[in-house]
Amino acid sequence: MYGGFGTIGSPALLIDALLQKGVRDLTLIGIDAGYPDVGIGKLISHGRVKKLLTTHIGSNPEAGQQMMDGRLAVTFCPQGIFAEKIRAGGVGIPGILVDARMWGEATDGREAVLFEGKPCWMEPALTADVGIVYAKQADTYGNLIYDKSARNLNPLVAMAAEITIAEVEEIVPAGELDPEKIVTPGIFVDYMVNRSGGNS
Amino acid sequence: MYGGFGTIGSPALLIDALLQKGVRDLTLIGIDAGYPDVGIGKLISHGRVKKLLTTHIGSNPEAGQQMMDGRLAVTFCPQGIFAEKIRAGGVGIPGILVDARMWGEATDGREAVLFEGKPCWMEPALTADVGIVYAKQADTYGNLIYDKSARNLNPLVAMAAEITIAEVEEIVPAGELDPEKIVTPGIFVDYMVNRSGGNS
Amino acid sequence: MRLTMDQRNMIARRAAKEIVPGMAVNLGIGIPELVADFIPNEWHVMFHSVNGILGVGPTPIQGEEDQHISNAGGAPVTIVPGASYFDSTVAYGMIRRRKLDVAFIGALQVNRRGDLANWIVPGTRVHGIGGGAELAFYAKKVIVLMSHVTLSGEPKIRRECTFPLTAKGCVDLIVTERAVIEVTPEGLMLTEVMYPYSLQDVIYHTGAPLLISEHLQMVE
Amino acid sequence: MRLTMDQRNMIARRAAKEIVPGMAVNLGIGIPELVADFIPNEWHVMFHSVNGILGVGPTPIQGEEDQHISNAGGAPVTIVPGASYFDSTVAYGMIRRRKLDVAFIGALQVNRRGDLANWIVPGTRVHGIGGGAELAFYAKKVIVLMSHVTLSGEPKIRRECTFPLTAKGCVDLIVTERAVIEVTPEGLMLTEVMYPYSLQDVIYHTGAPLLISEHLQMVE
């Protein structure tokens, strides 16, 4: 599972590291497929991904091609529901109910349940074995602060993964971040990689 | 629906205003019942409340007494689920799924549905006609910043009410709050009352 | 027919007239992105971006882009006073709570009941549903901005959509380089014809019956 | 029997031994609140409060309280370096994601299988379920801190709970003014007897069968 929206807030170094390590047969969960040569799309272009749960692959024709060829199994979900499903995973609830009337025809034909008078679908929470996120600042406890619209899905992914790895611009001693400004409490972060060198 | 946890982050002036206005037969939704003479408990002590959806009334024996006497209808919900239900209302999803095994015997005996192999309950989102919250700072657009643990339920309530009224310590011109630090975007806030005088 | 930049701007300029000061507005990718350029700053319109901004401002001056302030399409933007950042669940919370006054959205097809198809051309390239379904379903007013016909000249406004729907009955208004068309309970109502197109041309290139407004305007 | 402040502190001091440096710990209301006083600062234990703090610090010096930093019981607290504030959904997200190593919790009754009853005394005062069910169900280790018997002298550790349950099979350890008892698959295992109580006294005031640990300690 990866944070970022397009290339904004995408953990570029961690993606490169996965590529170099030769990891393959990945199942990826993230908002889009990046671009063929930038962001998460690199892993797809290099044939390392077998399944993709996402909302949109328009910016990565290579993903579309692999999907048509049957090499990449893609499951689409409307974007806001997708984000909620990751959040549900992040706070440990099994799923959410969504209004089935919203979903147009982008469905697999399943039946809705009637809930409080509305046709609803039960949507399972999304979690992952590993989550990679990008943040601007971290402290030594793992608390994270993002940067403007590079926040996007990152705080959700940070909570929804069993092991969360954060790629950060800077790591400061605990106590130096304004506790009001922290978006992801450090208890959700397992490892950090400092973009300017040095891990933690 | 009201923010605050005990008396911390409780919109005291707005509660007093409701009391003075003589509003009655209220249905209240909030994490606890405050104290008999402080916070939301005042409305209960004055007999203005007919229904209460909450998690805990231990700090307000008057609420307990009214419940036993049948004057106040109280519905309890575990605290974390209660907060999630308000948030679900705040983001406009119909409900959430919760793990039925967690809930001990604090149930009304309803049946669980089997979802992804787990017994779950479908819990409806909570919304309200009016929400009252307390914040430290607002700007003229209605963006809110809370204060330390006075945040608690306030950002959730701000999103879950049809009309949200914020009691704030200070209102500054739009653009003066750090956009990274804003917790509640102003689009969710309809009215503001400045504690130091002057409404907006 | 591929639109010229002039035509795209003309659509955006016309679309901007649907906005009044103080509204919260979502701009989709494509022609909708251009709408912001036709809204005066002093209107304090709050532009919403699903990646997590409320209060998107104009395109930055070249060389002054901030790599971490971008819209949902990935284009660099700025922010206005009163803007805030948040995660995507809050962005979509605003949408589902019906806080958005207008959503401008691109389309592949619209039918006479205002059904919208904009996420997949079966058998060719797949984009994915993205955020379109939720924006279209929940925004108070949905305005489609698109070319009137496809690259091969086929009408995009049709009796029935042939592509899978994004959302049903959601479209309120259609603005193209040729016309402005309202979706009414009685059907599609042509209210404006854009220069240099003629009424006949619009009717000819529209694949659904059109009611002609008694206030029909021929726009110069 | 109502506990003295000394007894409450003794329970808290014993409970603190279950913590190791770096743990994330939730302290319930009542005796659990006292546990923090027995943990050295340099252990960097992160105390969690369901109202929205991770990193609760010691009670502030009188006169230096911040009215907006309090624990879930409403008592003024401080924060430690690395602390953060968040809303209650995130606080419970940490709980459900099993990020809490230990939860110390008060109880009305515990049975021999580790079922916990702490939210209602039927027919008398009603408190409400609060956050107890979720903490008890999801924390990696649940330690009950309570008086060994009720005000009228009835055992609180029982073969079966007579009050409605908060959570089933969740309790790992019970610490009272008289004893430390582990919940094991074989049943309740008495491991420590507190001075000045005797083994006989503990057995007499416990309403469930006790296994006696071969390493039973008589604690001075």
mmCIF file with all atom_site columns, N, CA and C in Angstrom, chain C residues 12-45:
data_model
loop_
_atom_site.group_PDB
_atom_site.id
_atom_site.type_symbol
_atom_site.label_atom_id
_atom_site.label_alt_id
_atom_site.label_comp_id
_atom_site.label_asym_id
_atom_site.label_entity_id
_atom_site.label_seq_id
_atom_site.pdbx_PDB_ins_code
_atom_site.Cartn_x
_atom_site.Cartn_y
_atom_site.Cartn_z
_atom_site.occupancy
_atom_site.B_iso_or_equiv
_atom_site.pdbx_formal_charge
_atom_site.auth_seq_id
_atom_site.auth_comp_id
_atom_site.auth_asym_id
_atom_site.auth_atom_id
_atom_site.pdbx_PDB_model_num
ATOM 1   N N  . ALA C 1 12 ? -14.950 27.299 -20.940 1.00 0.00 ? 12 ALA C N  1
ATOM 2   C CA . ALA C 1 12 ? -14.657 27.599 -19.532 1.00 0.00 ? 12 ALA C CA 1
ATOM 3   C C  . ALA C 1 12 ? -15.219 28.960 -19.138 1.00 0.00 ? 12 ALA C C  1
ATOM 4   N N  . ARG C 1 13 ? -15.103 29.944 -20.041 1.00 0.00 ? 13 ARG C N  1
ATOM 5   C CA . ARG C 1 13 ? -15.607 31.288 -19.730 1.00 0.00 ? 13 ARG C CA 1
ATOM 6   C C  . ARG C 1 13 ? -17.116 31.255 -19.544 1.00 0.00 ? 13 ARG C C  1
ATOM 7   N N  . ARG C 1 14 ? -17.797 30.528 -20.419 1.00 0.00 ? 14 ARG C N  1
ATOM 8   C CA . ARG C 1 14 ? -19.252 30.418 -20.295 1.00 0.00 ? 14 ARG C CA 1
ATOM 9   C C  . ARG C 1 14 ? -19.631 29.680 -19.003 1.00 0.00 ? 14 ARG C C  1
ATOM 10  N N  . ALA C 1 15 ? -18.886 28.638 -18.692 1.00 0.00 ? 15 ALA C N  1
ATOM 11  C CA . ALA C 1 15 ? -19.165 27.842 -17.493 1.00 0.00 ? 15 ALA C CA 1
ATOM 12  C C  . ALA C 1 15 ? -19.023 28.691 -16.230 1.00 0.00 ? 15 ALA C C  1
ATOM 13  N N  . ALA C 1 16 ? -18.051 29.589 -16.250 1.00 0.00 ? 16 ALA C N  1
ATOM 14  C CA . ALA C 1 16 ? -17.778 30.417 -15.068 1.00 0.00 ? 16 ALA C CA 1
ATOM 15  C C  . ALA C 1 16 ? -18.983 31.265 -14.682 1.00 0.00 ? 16 ALA C C  1
ATOM 16  N N  . LYS C 1 17 ? -19.845 31.552 -15.651 1.00 0.00 ? 17 LYS C N  1
ATOM 17  C CA . LYS C 1 17 ? -21.032 32.375 -15.351 1.00 0.00 ? 17 LYS C CA 1
ATOM 18  C C  . LYS C 1 17 ? -22.012 31.659 -14.420 1.00 0.00 ? 17 LYS C C  1
ATOM 19  N N  . GLU C 1 18 ? -21.847 30.376 -14.261 1.00 0.00 ? 18 GLU C N  1
ATOM 20  C CA . GLU C 1 18 ? -22.732 29.613 -13.368 1.00 0.00 ? 18 GLU C CA 1
ATOM 21  C C  . GLU C 1 18 ? -22.333 29.762 -11.900 1.00 0.00 ? 18 GLU C C  1
ATOM 22  N N  . ILE C 1 19 ? -21.222 30.420 -11.681 1.00 0.00 ? 19 ILE C N  1
ATOM 23  C CA . ILE C 1 19 ? -20.708 30.555 -10.314 1.00 0.00 ? 19 ILE C CA 1
ATOM 24  C C  . ILE C 1 19 ? -21.096 31.911 -9.751  1.00 0.00 ? 19 ILE C C  1
ATOM 25  N N  . VAL C 1 20 ? -21.478 31.933 -8.463  1.00 0.00 ? 20 VAL C N  1
ATOM 26  C CA . VAL C 1 20 ? -21.693 33.207 -7.783  1.00 0.00 ? 20 VAL C CA 1
ATOM 27  C C  . VAL C 1 20 ? -20.705 33.300 -6.617  1.00 0.00 ? 20 VAL C C  1
ATOM 28  N N  . PRO C 1 21 ? -20.426 34.520 -6.144  1.00 0.00 ? 21 PRO C N  1
ATOM 29  C CA . PRO C 1 21 ? -19.435 34.685 -5.079  1.00 0.00 ? 21 PRO C CA 1
ATOM 30  C C  . PRO C 1 21 ? -19.701 33.799 -3.863  1.00 0.00 ? 21 PRO C C  1
ATOM 31  N N  . GLY C 1 22 ? -18.615 33.269 -3.300  1.00 0.00 ? 22 GLY C N  1
ATOM 32  C CA . GLY C 1 22 ? -18.711 32.492 -2.068  1.00 0.00 ? 22 GLY C CA 1
ATOM 33  C C  . GLY C 1 22 ? -18.966 31.012 -2.247  1.00 0.00 ? 22 GLY C C  1
ATOM 34  N N  . MET C 1 23 ? -19.202 30.582 -3.484  1.00 0.00 ? 23 MET C N  1
ATOM 35  C CA . MET C 1 23 ? -19.471 29.159 -3.702  1.00 0.00 ? 23 MET C CA 1
ATOM 36  C C  . MET C 1 23 ? -18.236 28.295 -3.460  1.00 0.00 ? 23 MET C C  1
ATOM 37  N N  . ALA C 1 24 ? -18.481 27.016 -3.167  1.00 0.00 ? 24 ALA C N  1
ATOM 38  C CA . ALA C 1 24 ? -17.433 25.999 -3.144  1.00 0.00 ? 24 ALA C CA 1
ATOM 39  C C  . ALA C 1 24 ? -17.596 25.161 -4.404  1.00 0.00 ? 24 ALA C C  1
ATOM 40  N N  . VAL C 1 25 ? -16.520 25.016 -5.137  1.00 0.00 ? 25 VAL C N  1
ATOM 41  C CA . VAL C 1 25 ? -16.600 24.496 -6.502  1.00 0.00 ? 25 VAL C CA 1
ATOM 42  C C  . VAL C 1 25 ? -15.506 23.460 -6.741  1.00 0.00 ? 25 VAL C C  1
ATOM 43  N N  . ASN C 1 26 ? -15.867 22.349 -7.354  1.00 0.00 ? 26 ASN C N  1
ATOM 44  C CA . ASN C 1 26 ? -14.860 21.389 -7.767  1.00 0.00 ? 26 ASN C CA 1
ATOM 45  C C  . ASN C 1 26 ? -14.670 21.440 -9.273  1.00 0.00 ? 26 ASN C C  1
ATOM 46  N N  . LEU C 1 27 ? -13.409 21.495 -9.674  1.00 0.00 ? 27 LEU C N  1
ATOM 47  C CA . LEU C 1 27 ? -13.071 21.504 -11.091 1.00 0.00 ? 27 LEU C CA 1
ATOM 48  C C  . LEU C 1 27 ? -12.439 20.167 -11.446 1.00 0.00 ? 27 LEU C C  1
ATOM 49  N N  . GLY C 1 28 ? -13.044 19.448 -12.358 1.00 0.00 ? 28 GLY C N  1
ATOM 50  C CA . GLY C 1 28 ? -12.463 18.193 -12.817 1.00 0.00 ? 28 GLY C CA 1
ATOM 51  C C  . GLY C 1 28 ? -11.241 18.441 -13.690 1.00 0.00 ? 28 GLY C C  1
ATOM 52  N N  . ILE C 1 29 ? -10.694 17.361 -14.194 1.00 0.00 ? 29 ILE C N  1
ATOM 53  C CA . ILE C 1 29 ? -9.504  17.440 -15.037 1.00 0.00 ? 29 ILE C CA 1
ATOM 54  C C  . ILE C 1 29 ? -9.931  17.770 -16.460 1.00 0.00 ? 29 ILE C C  1
ATOM 55  N N  . GLY C 1 30 ? -9.090  18.525 -17.179 1.00 0.00 ? 30 GLY C N  1
ATOM 56  C CA . GLY C 1 30 ? -9.394  18.879 -18.567 1.00 0.00 ? 30 GLY C CA 1
ATOM 57  C C  . GLY C 1 30 ? -9.941  20.289 -18.652 1.00 0.00 ? 30 GLY C C  1
ATOM 58  N N  . ILE C 1 31 ? -10.965 20.496 -19.482 1.00 0.00 ? 31 ILE C N  1
ATOM 59  C CA . ILE C 1 31 ? -11.543 21.828 -19.659 1.00 0.00 ? 31 ILE C CA 1
ATOM 60  C C  . ILE C 1 31 ? -11.939 22.455 -18.309 1.00 0.00 ? 31 ILE C C  1
ATOM 61  N N  . PRO C 1 32 ? -12.518 21.672 -17.370 1.00 0.00 ? 32 PRO C N  1
ATOM 62  C CA . PRO C 1 32 ? -12.907 22.279 -16.090 1.00 0.00 ? 32 PRO C CA 1
ATOM 63  C C  . PRO C 1 32 ? -11.760 23.019 -15.388 1.00 0.00 ? 32 PRO C C  1
ATOM 64  N N  . GLU C 1 33 ? -10.531 22.518 -15.552 1.00 0.00 ? 33 GLU C N  1
ATOM 65  C CA . GLU C 1 33 ? -9.394  23.192 -14.914 1.00 0.00 ? 33 GLU C CA 1
ATOM 66  C C  . GLU C 1 33 ? -9.266  24.657 -15.341 1.00 0.00 ? 33 GLU C C  1
ATOM 67  N N  . LEU C 1 34 ? -9.761  24.973 -16.537 1.00 0.00 ? 34 LEU C N  1
ATOM 68  C CA . LEU C 1 34 ? -9.601  26.340 -17.067 1.00 0.00 ? 34 LEU C CA 1
ATOM 69  C C  . LEU C 1 34 ? -10.596 27.329 -16.455 1.00 0.00 ? 34 LEU C C  1
ATOM 70  N N  . VAL C 1 35 ? -11.649 26.810 -15.825 1.00 0.00 ? 35 VAL C N  1
ATOM 71  C CA . VAL C 1 35 ? -12.726 27.685 -15.346 1.00 0.00 ? 35 VAL C CA 1
ATOM 72  C C  . VAL C 1 35 ? -12.208 28.722 -14.351 1.00 0.00 ? 35 VAL C C  1
ATOM 73  N N  . ALA C 1 36 ? -11.259 28.279 -13.488 1.00 0.00 ? 36 ALA C N  1
ATOM 74  C CA . ALA C 1 36 ? -10.766 29.165 -12.425 1.00 0.00 ? 36 ALA C CA 1
ATOM 75  C C  . ALA C 1 36 ? -10.247 30.489 -12.975 1.00 0.00 ? 36 ALA C C  1
ATOM 76  N N  . ASP C 1 37 ? -9.686  30.457 -14.195 1.00 0.00 ? 37 ASP C N  1
ATOM 77  C CA . ASP C 1 37 ? -9.106  31.669 -14.775 1.00 0.00 ? 37 ASP C CA 1
ATOM 78  C C  . ASP C 1 37 ? -10.157 32.737 -15.073 1.00 0.00 ? 37 ASP C C  1
ATOM 79  N N  . PHE C 1 38 ? -11.429 32.371 -15.055 1.00 0.00 ? 38 PHE C N  1
ATOM 80  C CA . PHE C 1 38 ? -12.481 33.329 -15.405 1.00 0.00 ? 38 PHE C CA 1
ATOM 81  C C  . PHE C 1 38 ? -13.307 33.779 -14.195 1.00 0.00 ? 38 PHE C C  1
ATOM 82  N N  . ILE C 1 39 ? -12.799 33.480 -13.008 1.00 0.00 ? 39 ILE C N  1
ATOM 83  C CA . ILE C 1 39 ? -13.500 33.871 -11.777 1.00 0.00 ? 39 ILE C CA 1
ATOM 84  C C  . ILE C 1 39 ? -12.673 34.942 -11.061 1.00 0.00 ? 39 ILE C C  1
ATOM 85  N N  . PRO C 1 40 ? -13.261 36.126 -10.834 1.00 0.00 ? 40 PRO C N  1
ATOM 86  C CA . PRO C 1 40 ? -12.508 37.172 -10.129 1.00 0.00 ? 40 PRO C CA 1
ATOM 87  C C  . PRO C 1 40 ? -12.127 36.725 -8.716  1.00 0.00 ? 40 PRO C C  1
ATOM 88  N N  . ASN C 1 41 ? -10.906 37.076 -8.294  1.00 0.00 ? 41 ASN C N  1
ATOM 89  C CA . ASN C 1 41 ? -10.427 36.743 -6.951  1.00 0.00 ? 41 ASN C CA 1
ATOM 90  C C  . ASN C 1 41 ? -11.371 37.205 -5.859  1.00 0.00 ? 41 ASN C C  1
ATOM 91  N N  . GLU C 1 42 ? -11.912 38.421 -6.060  1.00 0.00 ? 42 GLU C N  1
ATOM 92  C CA . GLU C 1 42 ? -12.722 39.022 -4.993  1.00 0.00 ? 42 GLU C CA 1
ATOM 93  C C  . GLU C 1 42 ? -14.065 38.310 -4.800  1.00 0.00 ? 42 GLU C C  1
ATOM 94  N N  . TRP C 1 43 ? -14.353 37.334 -5.608  1.00 0.00 ? 43 TRP C N  1
ATOM 95  C CA . TRP C 1 43 ? -15.564 36.531 -5.396  1.00 0.00 ? 43 TRP C CA 1
ATOM 96  C C  . TRP C 1 43 ? -15.377 35.510 -4.273  1.00 0.00 ? 43 TRP C C  1
ATOM 97  N N  . HIS C 1 44 ? -14.139 35.300 -3.879  1.00 0.00 ? 44 HIS C N  1
ATOM 98  C CA . HIS C 1 44 ? -13.837 34.350 -2.804  1.00 0.00 ? 44 HIS C CA 1
ATOM 99  C C  . HIS C 1 44 ? -14.490 32.994 -3.044  1.00 0.00 ? 44 HIS C C  1
ATOM 100 N N  . VAL C 1 45 ? -14.407 32.551 -4.275  1.00 0.00 ? 45 VAL C N  1
ATOM 101 C CA . VAL C 1 45 ? -14.857 31.190 -4.582  1.00 0.00 ? 45 VAL C CA 1
ATOM 102 C C  . VAL C 1 45 ? -13.802 30.232 -4.055  1.00 0.00 ? 45 VAL C C  1
#
